Short mmCIF file of C-alpha atoms in Angstrom, two decimals:
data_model
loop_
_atom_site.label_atom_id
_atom_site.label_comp_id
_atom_site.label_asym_id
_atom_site.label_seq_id
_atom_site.Cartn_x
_atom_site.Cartn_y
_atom_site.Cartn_z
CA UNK A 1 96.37 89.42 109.12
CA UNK A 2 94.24 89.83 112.43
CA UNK A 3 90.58 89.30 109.84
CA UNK A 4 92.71 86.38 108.06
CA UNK A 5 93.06 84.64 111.62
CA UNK A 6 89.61 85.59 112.81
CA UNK A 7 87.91 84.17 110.26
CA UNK A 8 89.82 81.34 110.43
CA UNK A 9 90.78 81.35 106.90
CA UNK A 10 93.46 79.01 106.09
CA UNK A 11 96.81 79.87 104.23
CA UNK A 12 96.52 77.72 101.21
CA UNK A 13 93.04 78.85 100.74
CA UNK A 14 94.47 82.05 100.05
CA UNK A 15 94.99 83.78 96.50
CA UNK A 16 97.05 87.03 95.61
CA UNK A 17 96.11 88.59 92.53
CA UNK A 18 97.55 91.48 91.44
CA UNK A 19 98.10 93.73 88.28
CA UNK A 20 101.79 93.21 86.58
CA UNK A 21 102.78 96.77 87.45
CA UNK A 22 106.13 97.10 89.55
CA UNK A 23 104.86 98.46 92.49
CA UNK A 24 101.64 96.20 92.59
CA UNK A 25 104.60 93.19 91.74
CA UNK A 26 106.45 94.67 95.08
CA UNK A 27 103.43 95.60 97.31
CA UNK A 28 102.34 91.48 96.79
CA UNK A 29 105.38 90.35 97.46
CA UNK A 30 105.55 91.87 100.64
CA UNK A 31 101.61 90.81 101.10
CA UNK A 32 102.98 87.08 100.49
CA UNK A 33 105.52 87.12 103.07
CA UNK A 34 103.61 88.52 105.65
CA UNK A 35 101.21 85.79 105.14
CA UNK A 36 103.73 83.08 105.08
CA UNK A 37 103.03 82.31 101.32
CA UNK A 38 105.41 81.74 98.80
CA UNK A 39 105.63 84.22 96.09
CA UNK A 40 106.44 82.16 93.48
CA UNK A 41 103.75 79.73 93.68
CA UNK A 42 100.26 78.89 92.07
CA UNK A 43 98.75 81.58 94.99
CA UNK A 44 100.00 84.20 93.61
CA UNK A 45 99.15 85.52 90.04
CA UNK A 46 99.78 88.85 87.69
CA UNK A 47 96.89 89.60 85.99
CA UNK A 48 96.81 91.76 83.03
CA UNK A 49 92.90 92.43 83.52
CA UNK A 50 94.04 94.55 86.54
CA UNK A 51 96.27 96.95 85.04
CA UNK A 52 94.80 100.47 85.35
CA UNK A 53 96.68 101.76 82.51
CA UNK A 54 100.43 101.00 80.71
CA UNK A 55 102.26 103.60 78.62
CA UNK A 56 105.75 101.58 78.67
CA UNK A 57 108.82 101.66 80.93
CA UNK A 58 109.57 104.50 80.21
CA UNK A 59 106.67 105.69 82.46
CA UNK A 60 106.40 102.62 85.02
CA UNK A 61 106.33 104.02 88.19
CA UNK A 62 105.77 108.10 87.27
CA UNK A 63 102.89 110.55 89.11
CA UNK A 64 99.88 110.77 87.22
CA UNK A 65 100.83 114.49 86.61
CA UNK A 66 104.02 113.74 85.13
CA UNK A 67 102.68 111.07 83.24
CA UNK A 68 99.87 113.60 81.68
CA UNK A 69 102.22 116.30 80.89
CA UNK A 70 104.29 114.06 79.14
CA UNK A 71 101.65 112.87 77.33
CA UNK A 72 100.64 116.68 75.92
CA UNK A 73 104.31 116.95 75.39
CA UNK A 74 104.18 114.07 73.30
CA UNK A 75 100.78 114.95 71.30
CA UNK A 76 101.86 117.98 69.42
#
């Protein structure tokens, strides 16, 4: 917030991108209110292109480790 207001950037000028992932979804949210922008409007946008990886709900939100053991669980 302090770089936002040094540099004199204004709020509408602002954009939140952000990968559709829960806690990306959450983490923006909070980013958005902070800055006084509304969540649900054109400044703030889900991307698909930054989703790091999706294996379903089933593992939304899981440790990498668990993740990867359930995944050799699930190979043989």
């Amino acid at each position: 917030m302090q770089e936002i207001k040094e540099k004199k950037i204004l709020p509408e000028n602002v954009r939140i991108c952000y990968s559709p992932f829960s806690r990306t979804t959450d983490t923006a949210k909070v980013v958005a209110d902070v800055l006084g922008i509304s969540f649900d409007s054109c400044q703030s946008k889900a991307m698909l292109e930054l989703r790091e990886r999706y294996f379903g709900p089933s593992f939304e939100l899981l440790s990498h480790d668990k993740v990867s053991s359930s995944l050799t669980i699930m190979s043989f």
